[in-house]
PDB file of N, CA and C in Angstrom:
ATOM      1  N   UNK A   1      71.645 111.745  89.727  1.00 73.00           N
ATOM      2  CA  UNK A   1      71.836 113.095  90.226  1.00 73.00           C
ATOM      3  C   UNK A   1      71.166 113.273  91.586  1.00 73.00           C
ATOM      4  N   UNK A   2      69.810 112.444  91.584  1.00 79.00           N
ATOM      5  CA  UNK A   2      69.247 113.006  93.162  1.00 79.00           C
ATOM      6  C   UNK A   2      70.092 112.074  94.246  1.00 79.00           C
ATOM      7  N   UNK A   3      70.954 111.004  94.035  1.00 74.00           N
ATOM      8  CA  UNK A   3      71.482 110.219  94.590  1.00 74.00           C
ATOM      9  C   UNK A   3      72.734 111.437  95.023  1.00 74.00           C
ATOM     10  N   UNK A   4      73.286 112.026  94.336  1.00 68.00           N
ATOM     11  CA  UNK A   4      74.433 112.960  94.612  1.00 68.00           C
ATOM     12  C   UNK A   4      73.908 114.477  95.880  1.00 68.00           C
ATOM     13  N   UNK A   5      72.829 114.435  95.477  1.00 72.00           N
ATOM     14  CA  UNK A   5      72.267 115.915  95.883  1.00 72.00           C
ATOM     15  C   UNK A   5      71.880 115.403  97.674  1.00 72.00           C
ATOM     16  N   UNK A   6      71.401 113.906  97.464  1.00 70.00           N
ATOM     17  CA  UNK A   6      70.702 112.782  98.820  1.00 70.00           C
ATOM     18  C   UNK A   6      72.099 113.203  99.521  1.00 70.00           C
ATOM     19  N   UNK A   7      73.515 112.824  99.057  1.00 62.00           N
ATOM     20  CA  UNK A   7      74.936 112.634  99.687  1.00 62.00           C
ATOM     21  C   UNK A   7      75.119 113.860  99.920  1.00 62.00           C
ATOM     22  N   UNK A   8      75.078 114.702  99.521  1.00 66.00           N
ATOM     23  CA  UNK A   8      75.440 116.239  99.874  1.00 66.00           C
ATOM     24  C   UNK A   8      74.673 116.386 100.971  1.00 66.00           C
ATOM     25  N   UNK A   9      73.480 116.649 101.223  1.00 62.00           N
ATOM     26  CA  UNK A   9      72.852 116.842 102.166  1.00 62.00           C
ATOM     27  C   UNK A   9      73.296 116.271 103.698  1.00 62.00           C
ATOM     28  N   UNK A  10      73.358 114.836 102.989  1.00 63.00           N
ATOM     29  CA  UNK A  10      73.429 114.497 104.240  1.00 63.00           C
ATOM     30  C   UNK A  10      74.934 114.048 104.912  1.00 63.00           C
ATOM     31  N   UNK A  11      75.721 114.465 103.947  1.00 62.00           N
ATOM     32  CA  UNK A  11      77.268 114.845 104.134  1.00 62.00           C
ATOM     33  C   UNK A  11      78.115 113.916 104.163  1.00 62.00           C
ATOM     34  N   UNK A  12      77.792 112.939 103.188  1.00 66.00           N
ATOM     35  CA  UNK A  12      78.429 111.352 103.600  1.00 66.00           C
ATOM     36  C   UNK A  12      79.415 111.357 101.886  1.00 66.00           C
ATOM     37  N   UNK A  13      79.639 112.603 100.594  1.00 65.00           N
ATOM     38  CA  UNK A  13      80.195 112.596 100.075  1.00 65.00           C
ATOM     39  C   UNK A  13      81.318 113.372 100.409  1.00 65.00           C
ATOM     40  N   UNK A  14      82.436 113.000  99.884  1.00 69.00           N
ATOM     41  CA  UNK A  14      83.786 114.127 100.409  1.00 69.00           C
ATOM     42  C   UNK A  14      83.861 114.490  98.333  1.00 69.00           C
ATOM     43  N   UNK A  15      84.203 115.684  98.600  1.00 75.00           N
ATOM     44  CA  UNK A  15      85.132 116.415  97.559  1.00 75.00           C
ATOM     45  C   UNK A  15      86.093 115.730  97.312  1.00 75.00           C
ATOM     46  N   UNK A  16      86.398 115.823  96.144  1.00 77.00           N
ATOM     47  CA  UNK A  16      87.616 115.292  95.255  1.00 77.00           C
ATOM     48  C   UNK A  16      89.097 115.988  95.669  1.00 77.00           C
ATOM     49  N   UNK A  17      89.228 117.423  94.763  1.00 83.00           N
ATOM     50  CA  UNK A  17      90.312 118.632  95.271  1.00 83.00           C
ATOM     51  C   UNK A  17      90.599 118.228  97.016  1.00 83.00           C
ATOM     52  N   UNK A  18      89.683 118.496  98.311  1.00 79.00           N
ATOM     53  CA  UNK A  18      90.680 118.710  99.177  1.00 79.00           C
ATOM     54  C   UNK A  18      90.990 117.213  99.493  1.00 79.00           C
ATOM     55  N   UNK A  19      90.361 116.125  99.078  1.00 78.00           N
ATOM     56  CA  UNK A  19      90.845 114.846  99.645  1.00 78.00           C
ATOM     57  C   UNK A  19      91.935 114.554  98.776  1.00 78.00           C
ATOM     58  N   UNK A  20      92.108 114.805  97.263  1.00 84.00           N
ATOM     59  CA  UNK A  20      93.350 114.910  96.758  1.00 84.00           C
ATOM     60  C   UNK A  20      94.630 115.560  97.391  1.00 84.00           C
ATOM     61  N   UNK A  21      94.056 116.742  97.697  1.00 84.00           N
ATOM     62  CA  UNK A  21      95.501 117.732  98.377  1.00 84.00           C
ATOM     63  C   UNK A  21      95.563 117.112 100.020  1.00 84.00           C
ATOM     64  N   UNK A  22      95.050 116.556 100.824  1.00 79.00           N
ATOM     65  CA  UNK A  22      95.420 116.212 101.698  1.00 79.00           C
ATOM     66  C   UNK A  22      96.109 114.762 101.146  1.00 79.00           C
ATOM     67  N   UNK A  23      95.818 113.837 100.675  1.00 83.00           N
ATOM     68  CA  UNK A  23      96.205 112.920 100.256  1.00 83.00           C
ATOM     69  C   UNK A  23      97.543 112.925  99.944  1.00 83.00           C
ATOM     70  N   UNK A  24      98.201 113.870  98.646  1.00 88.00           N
ATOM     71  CA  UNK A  24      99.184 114.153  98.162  1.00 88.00           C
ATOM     72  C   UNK A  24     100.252 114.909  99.591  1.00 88.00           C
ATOM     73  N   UNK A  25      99.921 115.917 100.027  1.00 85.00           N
ATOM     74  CA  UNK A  25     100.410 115.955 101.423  1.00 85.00           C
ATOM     75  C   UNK A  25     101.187 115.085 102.245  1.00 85.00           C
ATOM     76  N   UNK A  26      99.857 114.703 102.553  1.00 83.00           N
ATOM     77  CA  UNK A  26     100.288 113.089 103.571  1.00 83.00           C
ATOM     78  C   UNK A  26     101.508 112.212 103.066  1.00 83.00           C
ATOM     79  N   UNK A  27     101.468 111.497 101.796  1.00 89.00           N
ATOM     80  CA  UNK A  27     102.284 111.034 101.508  1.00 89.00           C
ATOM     81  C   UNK A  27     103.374 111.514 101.058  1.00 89.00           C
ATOM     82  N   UNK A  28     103.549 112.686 100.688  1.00 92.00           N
ATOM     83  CA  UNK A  28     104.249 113.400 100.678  1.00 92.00           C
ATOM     84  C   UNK A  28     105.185 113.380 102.116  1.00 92.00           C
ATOM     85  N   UNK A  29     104.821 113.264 103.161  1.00 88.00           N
ATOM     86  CA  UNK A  29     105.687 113.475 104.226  1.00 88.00           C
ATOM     87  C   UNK A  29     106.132 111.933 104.634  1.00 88.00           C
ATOM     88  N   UNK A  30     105.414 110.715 104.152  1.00 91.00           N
ATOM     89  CA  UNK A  30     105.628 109.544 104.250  1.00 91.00           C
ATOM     90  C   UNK A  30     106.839 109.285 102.879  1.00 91.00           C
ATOM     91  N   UNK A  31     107.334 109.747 101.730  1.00 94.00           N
ATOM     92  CA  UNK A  31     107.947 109.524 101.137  1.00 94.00           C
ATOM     93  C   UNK A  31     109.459 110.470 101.762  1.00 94.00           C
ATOM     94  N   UNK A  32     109.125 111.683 102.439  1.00 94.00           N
ATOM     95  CA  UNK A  32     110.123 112.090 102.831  1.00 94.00           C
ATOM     96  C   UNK A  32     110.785 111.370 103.939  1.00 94.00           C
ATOM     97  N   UNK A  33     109.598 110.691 104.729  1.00 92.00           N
ATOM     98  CA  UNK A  33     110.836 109.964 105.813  1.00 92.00           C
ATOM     99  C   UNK A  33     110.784 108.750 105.584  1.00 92.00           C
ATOM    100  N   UNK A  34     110.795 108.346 104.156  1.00 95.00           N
ATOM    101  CA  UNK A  34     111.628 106.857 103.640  1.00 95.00           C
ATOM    102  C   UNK A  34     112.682 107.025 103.044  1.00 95.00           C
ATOM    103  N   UNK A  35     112.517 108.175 102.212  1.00 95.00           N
ATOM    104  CA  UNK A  35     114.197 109.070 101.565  1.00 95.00           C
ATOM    105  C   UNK A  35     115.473 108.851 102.150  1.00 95.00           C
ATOM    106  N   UNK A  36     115.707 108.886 103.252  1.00 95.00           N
ATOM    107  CA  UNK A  36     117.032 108.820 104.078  1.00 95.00           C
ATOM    108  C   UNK A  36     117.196 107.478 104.639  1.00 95.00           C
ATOM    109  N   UNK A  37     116.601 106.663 104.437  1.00 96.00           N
ATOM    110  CA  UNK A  37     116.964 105.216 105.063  1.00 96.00           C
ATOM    111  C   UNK A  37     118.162 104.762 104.773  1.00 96.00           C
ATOM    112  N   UNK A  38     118.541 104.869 103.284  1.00 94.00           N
ATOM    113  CA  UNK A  38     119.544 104.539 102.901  1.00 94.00           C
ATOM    114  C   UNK A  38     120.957 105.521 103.449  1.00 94.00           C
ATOM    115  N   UNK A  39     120.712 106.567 103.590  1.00 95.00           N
ATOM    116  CA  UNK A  39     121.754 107.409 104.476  1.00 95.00           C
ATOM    117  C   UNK A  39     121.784 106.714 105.688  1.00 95.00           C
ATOM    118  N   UNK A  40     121.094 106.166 106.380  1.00 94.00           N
ATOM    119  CA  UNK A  40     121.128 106.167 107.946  1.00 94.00           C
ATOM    120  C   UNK A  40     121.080 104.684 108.196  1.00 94.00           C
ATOM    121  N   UNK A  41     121.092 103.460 107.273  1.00 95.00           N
ATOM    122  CA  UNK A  41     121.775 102.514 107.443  1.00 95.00           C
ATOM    123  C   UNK A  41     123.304 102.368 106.510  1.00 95.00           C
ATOM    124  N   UNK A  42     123.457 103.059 105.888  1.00 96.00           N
ATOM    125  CA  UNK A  42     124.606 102.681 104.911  1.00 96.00           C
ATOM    126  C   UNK A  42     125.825 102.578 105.855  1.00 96.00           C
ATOM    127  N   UNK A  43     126.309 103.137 106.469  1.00 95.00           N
ATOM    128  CA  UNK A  43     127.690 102.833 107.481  1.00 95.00           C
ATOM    129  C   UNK A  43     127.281 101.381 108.224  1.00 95.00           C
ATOM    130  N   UNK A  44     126.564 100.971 108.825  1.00 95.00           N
ATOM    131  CA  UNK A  44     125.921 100.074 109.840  1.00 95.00           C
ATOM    132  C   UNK A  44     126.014  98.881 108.660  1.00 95.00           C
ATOM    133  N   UNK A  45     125.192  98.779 107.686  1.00 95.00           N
ATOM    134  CA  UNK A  45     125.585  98.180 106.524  1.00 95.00           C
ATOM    135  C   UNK A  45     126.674  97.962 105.824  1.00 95.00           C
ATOM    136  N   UNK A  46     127.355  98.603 105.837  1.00 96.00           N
ATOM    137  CA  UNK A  46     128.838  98.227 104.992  1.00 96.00           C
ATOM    138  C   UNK A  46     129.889  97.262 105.963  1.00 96.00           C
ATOM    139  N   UNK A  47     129.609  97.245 107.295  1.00 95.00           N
ATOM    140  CA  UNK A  47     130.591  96.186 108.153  1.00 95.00           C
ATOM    141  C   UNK A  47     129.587  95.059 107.844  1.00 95.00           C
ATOM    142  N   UNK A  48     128.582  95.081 107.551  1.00 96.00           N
ATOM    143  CA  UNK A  48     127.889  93.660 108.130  1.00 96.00           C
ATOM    144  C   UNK A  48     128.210  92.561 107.171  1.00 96.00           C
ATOM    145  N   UNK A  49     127.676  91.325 107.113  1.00 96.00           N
ATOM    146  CA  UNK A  49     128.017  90.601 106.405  1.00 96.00           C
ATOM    147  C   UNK A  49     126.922  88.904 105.931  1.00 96.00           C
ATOM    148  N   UNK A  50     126.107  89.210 107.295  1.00 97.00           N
ATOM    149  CA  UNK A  50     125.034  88.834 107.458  1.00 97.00           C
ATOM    150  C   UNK A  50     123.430  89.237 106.125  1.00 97.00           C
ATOM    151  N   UNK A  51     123.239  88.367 105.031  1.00 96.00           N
ATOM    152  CA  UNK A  51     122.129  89.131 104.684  1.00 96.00           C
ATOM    153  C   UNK A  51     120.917  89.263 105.270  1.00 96.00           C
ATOM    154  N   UNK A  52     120.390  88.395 106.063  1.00 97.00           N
ATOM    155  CA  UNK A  52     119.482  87.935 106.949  1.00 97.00           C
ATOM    156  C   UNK A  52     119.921  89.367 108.060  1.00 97.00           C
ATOM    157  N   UNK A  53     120.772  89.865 108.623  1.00 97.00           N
ATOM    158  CA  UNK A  53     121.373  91.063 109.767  1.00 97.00           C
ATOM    159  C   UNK A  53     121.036  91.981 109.074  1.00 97.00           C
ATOM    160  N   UNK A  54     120.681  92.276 107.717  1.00 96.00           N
ATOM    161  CA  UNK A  54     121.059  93.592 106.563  1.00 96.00           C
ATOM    162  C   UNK A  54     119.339  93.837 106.228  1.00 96.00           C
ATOM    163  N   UNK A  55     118.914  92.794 106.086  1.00 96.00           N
ATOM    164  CA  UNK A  55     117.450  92.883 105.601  1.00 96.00           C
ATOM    165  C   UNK A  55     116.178  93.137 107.092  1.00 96.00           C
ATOM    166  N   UNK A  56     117.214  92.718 108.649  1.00 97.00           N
ATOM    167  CA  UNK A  56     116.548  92.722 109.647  1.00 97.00           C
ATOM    168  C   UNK A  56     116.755  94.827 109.534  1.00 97.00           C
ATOM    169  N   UNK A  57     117.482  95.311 109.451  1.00 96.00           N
ATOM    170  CA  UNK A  57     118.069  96.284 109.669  1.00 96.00           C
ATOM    171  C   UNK A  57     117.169  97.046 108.916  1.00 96.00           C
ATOM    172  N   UNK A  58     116.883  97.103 107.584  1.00 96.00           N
ATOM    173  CA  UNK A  58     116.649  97.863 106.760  1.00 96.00           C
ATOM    174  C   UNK A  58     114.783  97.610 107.153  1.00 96.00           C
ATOM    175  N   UNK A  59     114.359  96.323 106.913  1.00 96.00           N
ATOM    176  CA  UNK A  59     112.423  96.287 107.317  1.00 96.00           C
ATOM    177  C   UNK A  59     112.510  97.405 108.745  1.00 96.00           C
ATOM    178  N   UNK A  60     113.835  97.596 109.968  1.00 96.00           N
ATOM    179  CA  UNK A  60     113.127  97.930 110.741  1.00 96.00           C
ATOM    180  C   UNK A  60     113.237  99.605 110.563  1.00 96.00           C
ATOM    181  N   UNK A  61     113.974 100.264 109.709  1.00 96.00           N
ATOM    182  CA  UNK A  61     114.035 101.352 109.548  1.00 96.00           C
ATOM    183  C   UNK A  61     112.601 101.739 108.772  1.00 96.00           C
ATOM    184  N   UNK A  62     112.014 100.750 107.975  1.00 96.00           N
ATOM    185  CA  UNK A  62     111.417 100.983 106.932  1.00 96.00           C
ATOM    186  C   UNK A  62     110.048 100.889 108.079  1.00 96.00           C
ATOM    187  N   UNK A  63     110.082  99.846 109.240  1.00 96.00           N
ATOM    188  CA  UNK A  63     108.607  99.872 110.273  1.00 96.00           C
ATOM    189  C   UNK A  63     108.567 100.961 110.947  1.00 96.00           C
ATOM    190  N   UNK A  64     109.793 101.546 111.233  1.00 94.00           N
ATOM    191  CA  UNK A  64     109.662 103.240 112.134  1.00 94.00           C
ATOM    192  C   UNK A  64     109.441 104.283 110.800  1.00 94.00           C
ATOM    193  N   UNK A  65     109.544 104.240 109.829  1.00 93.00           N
ATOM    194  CA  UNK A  65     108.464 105.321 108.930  1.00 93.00           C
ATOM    195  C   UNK A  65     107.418 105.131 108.642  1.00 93.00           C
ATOM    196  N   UNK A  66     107.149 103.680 108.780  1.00 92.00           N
ATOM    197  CA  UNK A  66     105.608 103.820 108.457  1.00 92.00           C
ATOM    198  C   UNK A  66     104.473 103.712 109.929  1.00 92.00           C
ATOM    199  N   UNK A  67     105.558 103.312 111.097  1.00 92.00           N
ATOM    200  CA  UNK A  67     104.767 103.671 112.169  1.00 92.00           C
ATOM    201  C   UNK A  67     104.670 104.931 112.319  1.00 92.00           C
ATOM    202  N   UNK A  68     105.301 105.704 112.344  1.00 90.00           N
ATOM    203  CA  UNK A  68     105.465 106.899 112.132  1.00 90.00           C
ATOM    204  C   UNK A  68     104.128 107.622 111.089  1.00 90.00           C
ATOM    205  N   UNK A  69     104.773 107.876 110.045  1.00 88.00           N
ATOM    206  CA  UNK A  69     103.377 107.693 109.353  1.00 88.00           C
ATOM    207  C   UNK A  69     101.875 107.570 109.577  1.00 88.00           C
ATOM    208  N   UNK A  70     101.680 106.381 110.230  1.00 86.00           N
ATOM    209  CA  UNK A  70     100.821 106.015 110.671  1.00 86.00           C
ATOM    210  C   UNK A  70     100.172 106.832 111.989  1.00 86.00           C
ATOM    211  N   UNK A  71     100.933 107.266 112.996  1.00 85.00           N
ATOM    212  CA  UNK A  71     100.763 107.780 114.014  1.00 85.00           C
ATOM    213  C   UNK A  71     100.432 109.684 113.973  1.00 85.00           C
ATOM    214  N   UNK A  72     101.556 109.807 113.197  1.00 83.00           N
ATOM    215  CA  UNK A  72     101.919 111.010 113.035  1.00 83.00           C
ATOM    216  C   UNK A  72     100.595 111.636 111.875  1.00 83.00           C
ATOM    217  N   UNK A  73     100.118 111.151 110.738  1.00 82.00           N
ATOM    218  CA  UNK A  73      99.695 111.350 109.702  1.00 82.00           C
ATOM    219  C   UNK A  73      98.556 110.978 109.545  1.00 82.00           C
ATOM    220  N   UNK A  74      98.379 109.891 109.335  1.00 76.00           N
ATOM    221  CA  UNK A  74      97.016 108.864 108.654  1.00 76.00           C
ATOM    222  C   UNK A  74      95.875 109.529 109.848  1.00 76.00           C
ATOM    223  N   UNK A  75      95.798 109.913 110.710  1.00 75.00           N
ATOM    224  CA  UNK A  75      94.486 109.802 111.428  1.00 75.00           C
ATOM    225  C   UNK A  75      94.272 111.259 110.902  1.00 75.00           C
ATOM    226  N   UNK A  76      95.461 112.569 110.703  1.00 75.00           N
ATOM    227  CA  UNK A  76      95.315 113.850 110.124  1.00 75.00           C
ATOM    228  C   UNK A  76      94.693 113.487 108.584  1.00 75.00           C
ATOM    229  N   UNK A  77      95.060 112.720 107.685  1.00 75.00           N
ATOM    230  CA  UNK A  77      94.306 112.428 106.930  1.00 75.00           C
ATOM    231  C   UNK A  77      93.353 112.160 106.575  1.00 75.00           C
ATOM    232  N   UNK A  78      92.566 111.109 107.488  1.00 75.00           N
ATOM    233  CA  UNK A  78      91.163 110.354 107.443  1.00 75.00           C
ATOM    234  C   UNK A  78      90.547 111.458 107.715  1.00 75.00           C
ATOM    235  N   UNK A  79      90.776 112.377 108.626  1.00 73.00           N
ATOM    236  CA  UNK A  79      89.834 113.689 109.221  1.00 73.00           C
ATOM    237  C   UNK A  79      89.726 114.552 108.012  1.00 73.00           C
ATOM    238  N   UNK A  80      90.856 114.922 107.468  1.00 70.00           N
ATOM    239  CA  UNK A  80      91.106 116.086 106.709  1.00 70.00           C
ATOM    240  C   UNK A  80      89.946 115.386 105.209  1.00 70.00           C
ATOM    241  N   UNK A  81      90.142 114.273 105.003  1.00 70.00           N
ATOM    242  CA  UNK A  81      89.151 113.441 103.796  1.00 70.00           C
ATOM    243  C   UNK A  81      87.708 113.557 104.548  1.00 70.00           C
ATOM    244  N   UNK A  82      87.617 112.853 105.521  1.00 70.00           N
ATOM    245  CA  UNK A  82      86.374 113.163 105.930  1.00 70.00           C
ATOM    246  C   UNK A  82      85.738 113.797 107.213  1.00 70.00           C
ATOM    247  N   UNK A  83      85.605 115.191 107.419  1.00 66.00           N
ATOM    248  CA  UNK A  83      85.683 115.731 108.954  1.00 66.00           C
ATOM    249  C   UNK A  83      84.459 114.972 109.655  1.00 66.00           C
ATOM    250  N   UNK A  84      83.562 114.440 109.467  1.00 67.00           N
ATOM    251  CA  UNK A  84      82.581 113.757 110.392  1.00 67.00           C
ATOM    252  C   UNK A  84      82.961 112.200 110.469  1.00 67.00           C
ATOM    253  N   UNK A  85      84.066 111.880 110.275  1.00 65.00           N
ATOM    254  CA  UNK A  85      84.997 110.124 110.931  1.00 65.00           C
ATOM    255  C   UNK A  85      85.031 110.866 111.603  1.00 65.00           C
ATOM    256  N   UNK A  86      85.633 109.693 112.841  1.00 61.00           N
ATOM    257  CA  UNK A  86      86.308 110.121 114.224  1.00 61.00           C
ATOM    258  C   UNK A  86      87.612 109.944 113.839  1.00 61.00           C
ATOM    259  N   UNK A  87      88.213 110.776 114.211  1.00 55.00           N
ATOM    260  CA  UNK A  87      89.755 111.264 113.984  1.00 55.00           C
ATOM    261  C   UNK A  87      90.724 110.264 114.404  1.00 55.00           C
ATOM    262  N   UNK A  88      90.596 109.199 113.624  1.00 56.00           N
ATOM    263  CA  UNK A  88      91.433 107.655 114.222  1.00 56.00           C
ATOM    264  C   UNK A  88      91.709 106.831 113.194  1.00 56.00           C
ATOM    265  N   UNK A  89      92.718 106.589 112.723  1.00 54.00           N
ATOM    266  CA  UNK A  89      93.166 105.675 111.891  1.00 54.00           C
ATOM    267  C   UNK A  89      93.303 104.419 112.255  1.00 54.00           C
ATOM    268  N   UNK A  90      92.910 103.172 111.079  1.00 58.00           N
ATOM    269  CA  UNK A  90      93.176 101.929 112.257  1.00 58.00           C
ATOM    270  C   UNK A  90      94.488 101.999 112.695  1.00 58.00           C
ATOM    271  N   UNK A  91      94.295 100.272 113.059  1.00 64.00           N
ATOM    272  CA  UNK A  91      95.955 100.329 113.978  1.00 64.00           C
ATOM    273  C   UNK A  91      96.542  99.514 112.283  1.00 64.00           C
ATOM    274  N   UNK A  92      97.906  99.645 112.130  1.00 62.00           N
ATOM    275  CA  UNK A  92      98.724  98.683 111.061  1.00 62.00           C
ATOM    276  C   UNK A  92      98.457  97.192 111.491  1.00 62.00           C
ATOM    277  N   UNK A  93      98.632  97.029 110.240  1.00 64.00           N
ATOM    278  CA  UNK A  93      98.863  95.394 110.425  1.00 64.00           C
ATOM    279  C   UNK A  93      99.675  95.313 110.827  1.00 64.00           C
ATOM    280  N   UNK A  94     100.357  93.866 111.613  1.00 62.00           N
ATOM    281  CA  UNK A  94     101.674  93.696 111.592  1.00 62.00           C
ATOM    282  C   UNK A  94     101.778  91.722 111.258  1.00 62.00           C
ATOM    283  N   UNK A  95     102.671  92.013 110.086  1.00 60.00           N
ATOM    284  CA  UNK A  95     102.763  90.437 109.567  1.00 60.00           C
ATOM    285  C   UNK A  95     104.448  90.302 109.811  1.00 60.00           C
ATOM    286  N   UNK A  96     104.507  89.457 110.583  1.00 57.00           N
ATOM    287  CA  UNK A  96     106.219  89.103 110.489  1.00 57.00           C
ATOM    288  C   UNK A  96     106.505  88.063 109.030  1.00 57.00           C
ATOM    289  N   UNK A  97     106.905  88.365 108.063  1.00 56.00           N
ATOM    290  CA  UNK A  97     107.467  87.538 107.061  1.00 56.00           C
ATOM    291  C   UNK A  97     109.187  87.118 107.267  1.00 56.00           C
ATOM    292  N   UNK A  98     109.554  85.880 107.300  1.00 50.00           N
ATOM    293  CA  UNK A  98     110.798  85.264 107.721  1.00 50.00           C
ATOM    294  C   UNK A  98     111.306  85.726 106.677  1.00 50.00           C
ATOM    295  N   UNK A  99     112.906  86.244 106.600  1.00 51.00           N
ATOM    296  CA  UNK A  99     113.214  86.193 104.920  1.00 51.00           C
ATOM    297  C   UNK A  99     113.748  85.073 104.512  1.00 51.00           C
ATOM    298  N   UNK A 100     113.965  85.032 102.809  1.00 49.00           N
ATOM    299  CA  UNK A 100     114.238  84.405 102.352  1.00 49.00           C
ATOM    300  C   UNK A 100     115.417  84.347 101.998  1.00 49.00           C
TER     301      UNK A 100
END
């Protein structure tokens, strides 16, 4: 308990509730702009014929929501979880995996 009361003081615990509701939020707007991928390659997709052309197509729709995401969101998050971070999310990884 004095370990909890030490963190309060000195402000290095976050609350549960608003880091939940920002949390849920956040991804919340990251699930909305993965929702439509499939709308917005499906025409582009149906001529192709290439699976290797189909799977390049779809990772890159899927890297502009989560750059996105990332840019747009995650640093509003880290703040909103903890207001004494500096308001900066890292940068993404980026792993090129060849497909299979």
């Amino acid at each position: 308990m004095a370990k909890i009361k030490r963190m309060q003081l000195e402000r290095t615990l976050t609350e549960a509730a608003p880091a939940a509701s920002a949390t849920f939020t956040a991804f919340r707007g990251l699930r909305d702009a993965c929702m439509p991928i499939g709308r917005r390659v499906a025409a582009r997709v149906a001529t192709m014929t290439d699976p290797r052309e189909i799977q390049l197509l779809i990772d890159e729709e899927m890297r502009i929501a989560f750059r996105g995401f990332h840019d747009r969101t995650l640093a509003n998050l880290v703040k909103a979880i903890d207001p004494a971070s500096p308001a900066r999310a890292p940068e993404p990884q980026t792993t090129e995996e060849s497909p299979t």
